[in-house]
């Protein structure tokens, strides 16, 4: 691409050009038929905006906080990289002492929350990774804690082999949340909630927040798009804890729609990876600025001087259209 990219999709094309096929397929791919992967993005396109006119938006207030998640880098590297509010996304290991050590490192390095991943007791079937015989880069947070021999395999994805050997698939609600609360004073958010039943249960066991997510469509195919169940979870929680959103954000209009349906913040995954692959730190900053600028323009054209002014009345969903036809 000869010209400077002007949207996230163009950054994705640049990332595809520079990343080895194995790693592009890993970051961009989903589970099995990849139906949910496509639906995560397509579902946003079926939500229409309802702009307001003649509203003073000359001084738009976009007070936002950037959240940084530690995954491929070490806890310590992310802590020293920027002044963002940091959270750590945690997968519970079969050896709880390893998970406990990582939580303590996050706490020591100024992280503000632990985000407990609850939709990955086993790794989803990612067929591109199997075909490519995916070789994971070193998971550096585990250096010295888990033998690298666990990553060696000649059958399909070695990341799948690592997950099978290390992830605890015997977790239950009270056990894992109670155990985490016993080893840390950090707030615990639960990521991977898609139903009102699980949302209510999460509140009952005492989590500090919920992230509506289908793991980027990388776990169970034919689950609903995250945006299609966001409102259900928000209503089930009833304001008792914050609800964050994850999955399919590619435009500032997507951010606006998620906020209108009740999310208090959104998480952005693949666009950041595309920006990083295409142009390093500058690419990441450019992607985030694009999304923020697009959100600001959407707010201005929708008559919203501040994020707090974005309400449910600013969007029309498929359910709304069906009800209007009855």
GROMACS .gro file of C-alpha atoms in nm:
model
  326
    1UNK     CA    1   0.000   0.000   0.000
    2UNK     CA    2   0.172   0.316  -0.124
    3UNK     CA    3  -0.023   0.579   0.072
    4UNK     CA    4  -0.061   0.625   0.446
    5UNK     CA    5  -0.340   0.402   0.584
    6UNK     CA    6  -0.655   0.592   0.678
    7UNK     CA    7  -0.846   0.320   0.866
    8UNK     CA    8  -0.794   0.001   1.065
    9UNK     CA    9  -0.878  -0.226   0.770
   10UNK     CA   10  -0.590  -0.079   0.571
   11UNK     CA   11  -0.355  -0.145   0.864
   12UNK     CA   12  -0.475  -0.505   0.852
   13UNK     CA   13  -0.368  -0.529   0.487
   14UNK     CA   14  -0.024  -0.390   0.575
   15UNK     CA   15   0.009  -0.639   0.860
   16UNK     CA   16  -0.077  -0.923   0.621
   17UNK     CA   17   0.204  -0.813   0.391
   18UNK     CA   18   0.475  -0.803   0.659
   19UNK     CA   19   0.385  -1.087   0.896
   20UNK     CA   20   0.483  -1.447   0.819
   21UNK     CA   21   0.169  -1.637   0.713
   22UNK     CA   22   0.178  -1.853   1.029
   23UNK     CA   23   0.158  -1.551   1.259
   24UNK     CA   24  -0.089  -1.352   1.049
   25UNK     CA   25  -0.322  -1.653   1.045
   26UNK     CA   26  -0.277  -1.693   1.421
   27UNK     CA   27  -0.369  -1.334   1.507
   28UNK     CA   28  -0.640  -1.294   1.244
   29UNK     CA   29  -0.799  -1.639   1.261
   30UNK     CA   30  -1.085  -1.788   1.459
   31UNK     CA   31  -1.218  -2.130   1.552
   32UNK     CA   32  -1.332  -2.396   1.303
   33UNK     CA   33  -1.555  -2.248   1.026
   34UNK     CA   34  -1.484  -1.894   1.153
   35UNK     CA   35  -1.855  -1.806   1.145
   36UNK     CA   36  -1.838  -1.616   1.474
   37UNK     CA   37  -1.518  -1.442   1.363
   38UNK     CA   38  -1.702  -1.289   1.068
   39UNK     CA   39  -2.014  -1.226   1.273
   40UNK     CA   40  -1.822  -1.024   1.535
   41UNK     CA   41  -1.763  -0.759   1.270
   42UNK     CA   42  -2.077  -0.803   1.058
   43UNK     CA   43  -2.312  -0.768   1.358
   44UNK     CA   44  -2.199  -0.408   1.406
   45UNK     CA   45  -2.311  -0.331   1.049
   46UNK     CA   46  -2.667  -0.431   1.133
   47UNK     CA   47  -2.688  -0.171   1.411
   48UNK     CA   48  -2.798   0.166   1.277
   49UNK     CA   49  -2.725   0.507   1.425
   50UNK     CA   50  -2.998   0.760   1.513
   51UNK     CA   51  -2.829   1.102   1.508
   52UNK     CA   52  -2.961   1.414   1.678
   53UNK     CA   53  -2.941   1.756   1.514
   54UNK     CA   54  -2.906   2.112   1.641
   55UNK     CA   55  -2.715   2.007   1.951
   56UNK     CA   56  -2.413   2.213   2.058
   57UNK     CA   57  -2.114   1.983   2.016
   58UNK     CA   58  -1.855   2.257   1.972
   59UNK     CA   59  -1.669   2.140   2.283
   60UNK     CA   60  -1.678   1.765   2.281
   61UNK     CA   61  -1.549   1.610   2.603
   62UNK     CA   62  -1.383   1.277   2.533
   63UNK     CA   63  -1.230   1.200   2.870
   64UNK     CA   64  -1.088   0.854   2.808
   65UNK     CA   65  -0.848   0.618   2.976
   66UNK     CA   66  -0.622   0.385   2.782
   67UNK     CA   67  -0.602   0.037   2.932
   68UNK     CA   68  -0.297  -0.174   2.863
   69UNK     CA   69  -0.305  -0.554   2.876
   70UNK     CA   70   0.003  -0.767   2.936
   71UNK     CA   71   0.013  -1.087   2.732
   72UNK     CA   72   0.302  -1.145   2.492
   73UNK     CA   73   0.539  -0.911   2.675
   74UNK     CA   74   0.644  -0.969   3.034
   75UNK     CA   75   0.456  -0.809   3.322
   76UNK     CA   76   0.757  -0.588   3.391
   77UNK     CA   77   0.803  -0.473   3.029
   78UNK     CA   78   0.444  -0.357   3.000
   79UNK     CA   79   0.468  -0.181   3.337
   80UNK     CA   80   0.760   0.030   3.213
   81UNK     CA   81   0.629   0.094   2.862
   82UNK     CA   82   0.372   0.369   2.920
   83UNK     CA   83   0.157   0.551   3.173
   84UNK     CA   84  -0.164   0.369   3.082
   85UNK     CA   85  -0.384   0.201   3.341
   86UNK     CA   86  -0.266  -0.160   3.322
   87UNK     CA   87  -0.458  -0.481   3.380
   88UNK     CA   88  -0.337  -0.839   3.354
   89UNK     CA   89  -0.537  -1.101   3.164
   90UNK     CA   90  -0.494  -1.423   3.360
   91UNK     CA   91  -0.531  -1.785   3.253
   92UNK     CA   92  -0.538  -2.019   3.553
   93UNK     CA   93  -0.261  -2.280   3.534
   94UNK     CA   94  -0.289  -2.634   3.663
   95UNK     CA   95  -0.011  -2.534   3.898
   96UNK     CA   96  -0.177  -2.261   4.102
   97UNK     CA   97   0.160  -2.148   4.241
   98UNK     CA   98   0.259  -2.030   3.892
   99UNK     CA   99  -0.060  -1.827   3.853
  100UNK     CA  100  -0.007  -1.686   4.202
  101UNK     CA  101   0.348  -1.576   4.117
  102UNK     CA  102   0.229  -1.392   3.806
  103UNK     CA  103  -0.052  -1.221   3.999
  104UNK     CA  104   0.198  -1.105   4.263
  105UNK     CA  105   0.428  -0.968   3.990
  106UNK     CA  106   0.137  -0.776   3.838
  107UNK     CA  107   0.046  -0.634   4.178
  108UNK     CA  108   0.407  -0.536   4.250
  109UNK     CA  109   0.438  -0.357   3.914
  110UNK     CA  110   0.137  -0.134   3.957
  111UNK     CA  111  -0.134  -0.316   3.767
  112UNK     CA  112  -0.482  -0.205   3.864
  113UNK     CA  113  -0.687  -0.521   3.802
  114UNK     CA  114  -0.677  -0.890   3.721
  115UNK     CA  115  -0.895  -0.996   3.425
  116UNK     CA  116  -0.978  -1.362   3.471
  117UNK     CA  117  -1.027  -1.547   3.141
  118UNK     CA  118  -1.314  -1.792   3.190
  119UNK     CA  119  -1.385  -1.915   2.837
  120UNK     CA  120  -1.063  -2.108   2.777
  121UNK     CA  121  -1.053  -2.426   2.987
  122UNK     CA  122  -0.925  -2.576   2.663
  123UNK     CA  123  -0.798  -2.406   2.352
  124UNK     CA  124  -1.048  -2.374   2.066
  125UNK     CA  125  -0.989  -2.564   1.744
  126UNK     CA  126  -0.800  -2.315   1.529
  127UNK     CA  127  -0.753  -2.500   1.204
  128UNK     CA  128  -0.518  -2.251   1.042
  129UNK     CA  129  -0.278  -2.297   1.334
  130UNK     CA  130  -0.302  -2.676   1.296
  131UNK     CA  131  -0.226  -2.658   0.923
  132UNK     CA  132   0.057  -2.413   0.975
  133UNK     CA  133   0.198  -2.619   1.264
  134UNK     CA  134   0.194  -2.300   1.466
  135UNK     CA  135   0.513  -2.237   1.662
  136UNK     CA  136   0.442  -1.996   1.945
  137UNK     CA  137   0.698  -1.732   2.035
  138UNK     CA  138   0.834  -1.774   2.385
  139UNK     CA  139   0.569  -1.702   2.647
  140UNK     CA  140   0.812  -1.494   2.844
  141UNK     CA  141   0.601  -1.452   3.156
  142UNK     CA  142   0.650  -1.826   3.213
  143UNK     CA  143   1.028  -1.837   3.170
  144UNK     CA  144   1.178  -2.024   3.461
  145UNK     CA  145   0.833  -2.140   3.575
  146UNK     CA  146   0.727  -2.395   3.311
  147UNK     CA  147   0.959  -2.617   3.111
  148UNK     CA  148   0.987  -2.511   2.747
  149UNK     CA  149   0.961  -2.881   2.661
  150UNK     CA  150   0.586  -2.839   2.696
  151UNK     CA  151   0.591  -2.628   2.380
  152UNK     CA  152   0.752  -2.890   2.157
  153UNK     CA  153   0.524  -3.090   1.927
  154UNK     CA  154   0.526  -3.221   1.572
  155UNK     CA  155   0.147  -3.255   1.555
  156UNK     CA  156  -0.032  -2.934   1.474
  157UNK     CA  157  -0.016  -2.619   1.688
  158UNK     CA  158   0.236  -2.615   1.969
  159UNK     CA  159   0.032  -2.343   2.140
  160UNK     CA  160  -0.250  -2.596   2.166
  161UNK     CA  161  -0.005  -2.844   2.317
  162UNK     CA  162   0.106  -2.584   2.570
  163UNK     CA  163  -0.252  -2.495   2.665
  164UNK     CA  164  -0.347  -2.860   2.703
  165UNK     CA  165  -0.052  -2.918   2.934
  166UNK     CA  166  -0.080  -2.602   3.140
  167UNK     CA  167  -0.439  -2.466   3.152
  168UNK     CA  168  -0.659  -2.580   3.439
  169UNK     CA  169  -0.980  -2.723   3.289
  170UNK     CA  170  -1.131  -2.818   3.625
  171UNK     CA  171  -1.226  -2.464   3.730
  172UNK     CA  172  -1.558  -2.382   3.893
  173UNK     CA  173  -1.716  -2.051   3.995
  174UNK     CA  174  -1.658  -2.031   4.369
  175UNK     CA  175  -1.325  -2.212   4.359
  176UNK     CA  176  -1.137  -1.985   4.123
  177UNK     CA  177  -1.280  -1.648   4.231
  178UNK     CA  178  -1.245  -1.734   4.599
  179UNK     CA  179  -0.888  -1.848   4.547
  180UNK     CA  180  -0.794  -1.533   4.355
  181UNK     CA  181  -0.944  -1.312   4.625
  182UNK     CA  182  -0.733  -1.496   4.883
  183UNK     CA  183  -0.405  -1.406   4.707
  184UNK     CA  184  -0.467  -1.050   4.583
  185UNK     CA  185  -0.643  -0.730   4.677
  186UNK     CA  186  -0.669  -0.621   4.313
  187UNK     CA  187  -1.018  -0.600   4.160
  188UNK     CA  188  -1.109  -0.914   3.965
  189UNK     CA  189  -1.293  -0.878   3.635
  190UNK     CA  190  -1.435  -1.181   3.455
  191UNK     CA  191  -1.379  -1.199   3.077
  192UNK     CA  192  -1.577  -1.433   2.853
  193UNK     CA  193  -1.938  -1.372   2.966
  194UNK     CA  194  -2.206  -1.407   2.694
  195UNK     CA  195  -2.532  -1.485   2.878
  196UNK     CA  196  -2.752  -1.326   3.142
  197UNK     CA  197  -2.724  -1.641   3.355
  198UNK     CA  198  -2.346  -1.620   3.372
  199UNK     CA  199  -2.357  -1.244   3.423
  200UNK     CA  200  -2.577  -1.281   3.732
  201UNK     CA  201  -2.359  -1.565   3.863
  202UNK     CA  202  -2.047  -1.352   3.821
  203UNK     CA  203  -2.204  -1.075   4.028
  204UNK     CA  204  -2.308  -1.329   4.293
  205UNK     CA  205  -1.954  -1.461   4.338
  206UNK     CA  206  -1.825  -1.108   4.384
  207UNK     CA  207  -1.638  -1.001   4.071
  208UNK     CA  208  -1.564  -0.630   4.031
  209UNK     CA  209  -1.657  -0.618   3.664
  210UNK     CA  210  -1.753  -0.818   3.355
  211UNK     CA  211  -1.607  -0.825   3.004
  212UNK     CA  212  -1.856  -0.938   2.740
  213UNK     CA  213  -1.638  -1.138   2.502
  214UNK     CA  214  -1.627  -1.450   2.286
  215UNK     CA  215  -1.245  -1.447   2.290
  216UNK     CA  216  -1.223  -1.289   1.948
  217UNK     CA  217  -1.419  -1.586   1.807
  218UNK     CA  218  -1.116  -1.806   1.875
  219UNK     CA  219  -1.276  -2.054   2.113
  220UNK     CA  220  -1.622  -2.192   2.026
  221UNK     CA  221  -1.751  -2.124   1.677
  222UNK     CA  222  -2.121  -2.037   1.627
  223UNK     CA  223  -2.142  -1.852   1.954
  224UNK     CA  224  -2.318  -1.517   1.911
  225UNK     CA  225  -2.129  -1.204   1.816
  226UNK     CA  226  -2.028  -1.022   2.134
  227UNK     CA  227  -2.219  -0.706   2.039
  228UNK     CA  228  -2.543  -0.905   1.992
  229UNK     CA  229  -2.548  -1.012   2.360
  230UNK     CA  230  -2.404  -0.698   2.520
  231UNK     CA  231  -2.743  -0.549   2.607
  232UNK     CA  232  -2.862  -0.877   2.760
  233UNK     CA  233  -2.563  -0.883   2.997
  234UNK     CA  234  -2.595  -0.514   3.084
  235UNK     CA  235  -2.960  -0.561   3.179
  236UNK     CA  236  -2.882  -0.871   3.385
  237UNK     CA  237  -2.611  -0.690   3.581
  238UNK     CA  238  -2.837  -0.395   3.650
  239UNK     CA  239  -2.554  -0.151   3.722
  240UNK     CA  240  -2.409  -0.356   4.009
  241UNK     CA  241  -2.068  -0.382   3.841
  242UNK     CA  242  -1.914  -0.220   3.530
  243UNK     CA  243  -1.961  -0.402   3.199
  244UNK     CA  244  -1.683  -0.378   2.940
  245UNK     CA  245  -1.701  -0.494   2.580
  246UNK     CA  246  -1.462  -0.693   2.359
  247UNK     CA  247  -1.491  -0.822   2.003
  248UNK     CA  248  -1.508  -0.682   1.651
  249UNK     CA  249  -1.419  -0.316   1.709
  250UNK     CA  250  -1.288  -0.177   1.379
  251UNK     CA  251  -1.438   0.173   1.366
  252UNK     CA  252  -1.518   0.462   1.598
  253UNK     CA  253  -1.883   0.399   1.510
  254UNK     CA  254  -1.840   0.050   1.660
  255UNK     CA  255  -1.717   0.205   1.985
  256UNK     CA  256  -2.016   0.442   1.982
  257UNK     CA  257  -2.260   0.154   1.930
  258UNK     CA  258  -2.111  -0.050   2.216
  259UNK     CA  259  -2.132   0.249   2.451
  260UNK     CA  260  -2.492   0.313   2.343
  261UNK     CA  261  -2.582  -0.047   2.428
  262UNK     CA  262  -2.448  -0.010   2.780
  263UNK     CA  263  -2.073  -0.084   2.777
  264UNK     CA  264  -1.867   0.144   2.997
  265UNK     CA  265  -1.549   0.081   2.798
  266UNK     CA  266  -1.431  -0.124   2.501
  267UNK     CA  267  -1.127  -0.344   2.451
  268UNK     CA  268  -0.938  -0.338   2.121
  269UNK     CA  269  -0.728  -0.639   2.023
  270UNK     CA  270  -0.657  -0.717   1.657
  271UNK     CA  271  -0.641  -0.353   1.536
  272UNK     CA  272  -0.357  -0.287   1.780
  273UNK     CA  273  -0.173  -0.598   1.659
  274UNK     CA  274  -0.219  -0.489   1.295
  275UNK     CA  275  -0.080  -0.145   1.375
  276UNK     CA  276   0.215  -0.291   1.564
  277UNK     CA  277   0.300  -0.533   1.282
  278UNK     CA  278   0.270  -0.264   1.015
  279UNK     CA  279   0.460   0.019   1.182
  280UNK     CA  280   0.567  -0.060   1.539
  281UNK     CA  281   0.477   0.182   1.819
  282UNK     CA  282   0.382   0.453   1.568
  283UNK     CA  283   0.135   0.213   1.406
  284UNK     CA  284  -0.031   0.140   1.740
  285UNK     CA  285  -0.061   0.510   1.821
  286UNK     CA  286  -0.202   0.575   1.474
  287UNK     CA  287  -0.465   0.301   1.508
  288UNK     CA  288  -0.578   0.429   1.849
  289UNK     CA  289  -0.592   0.787   1.721
  290UNK     CA  290  -0.798   0.674   1.422
  291UNK     CA  291  -1.054   0.505   1.647
  292UNK     CA  292  -1.064   0.802   1.882
  293UNK     CA  293  -1.102   1.055   1.598
  294UNK     CA  294  -1.377   0.845   1.437
  295UNK     CA  295  -1.557   0.821   1.772
  296UNK     CA  296  -1.534   1.197   1.823
  297UNK     CA  297  -1.679   1.262   1.476
  298UNK     CA  298  -1.960   1.012   1.538
  299UNK     CA  299  -2.041   1.186   1.865
  300UNK     CA  300  -2.047   1.527   1.698
  301UNK     CA  301  -2.276   1.408   1.418
  302UNK     CA  302  -2.500   1.227   1.667
  303UNK     CA  303  -2.542   1.526   1.896
  304UNK     CA  304  -2.338   1.393   2.189
  305UNK     CA  305  -2.113   1.654   2.356
  306UNK     CA  306  -1.973   1.389   2.595
  307UNK     CA  307  -1.948   1.011   2.625
  308UNK     CA  308  -2.212   1.030   2.899
  309UNK     CA  309  -2.457   1.171   2.643
  310UNK     CA  310  -2.443   0.852   2.434
  311UNK     CA  311  -2.765   0.664   2.515
  312UNK     CA  312  -2.964   0.363   2.398
  313UNK     CA  313  -3.184   0.596   2.192
  314UNK     CA  314  -2.891   0.666   1.960
  315UNK     CA  315  -2.896   0.319   1.801
  316UNK     CA  316  -3.146   0.084   1.639
  317UNK     CA  317  -3.079  -0.291   1.654
  318UNK     CA  318  -3.231  -0.583   1.465
  319UNK     CA  319  -3.454  -0.655   1.766
  320UNK     CA  320  -3.583  -0.299   1.761
  321UNK     CA  321  -3.672  -0.328   1.393
  322UNK     CA  322  -3.850  -0.661   1.446
  323UNK     CA  323  -4.053  -0.517   1.737
  324UNK     CA  324  -4.156  -0.219   1.525
  325UNK     CA  325  -4.298  -0.456   1.264
  326UNK     CA  326  -4.521  -0.640   1.512
   0.00000   0.00000   0.00000
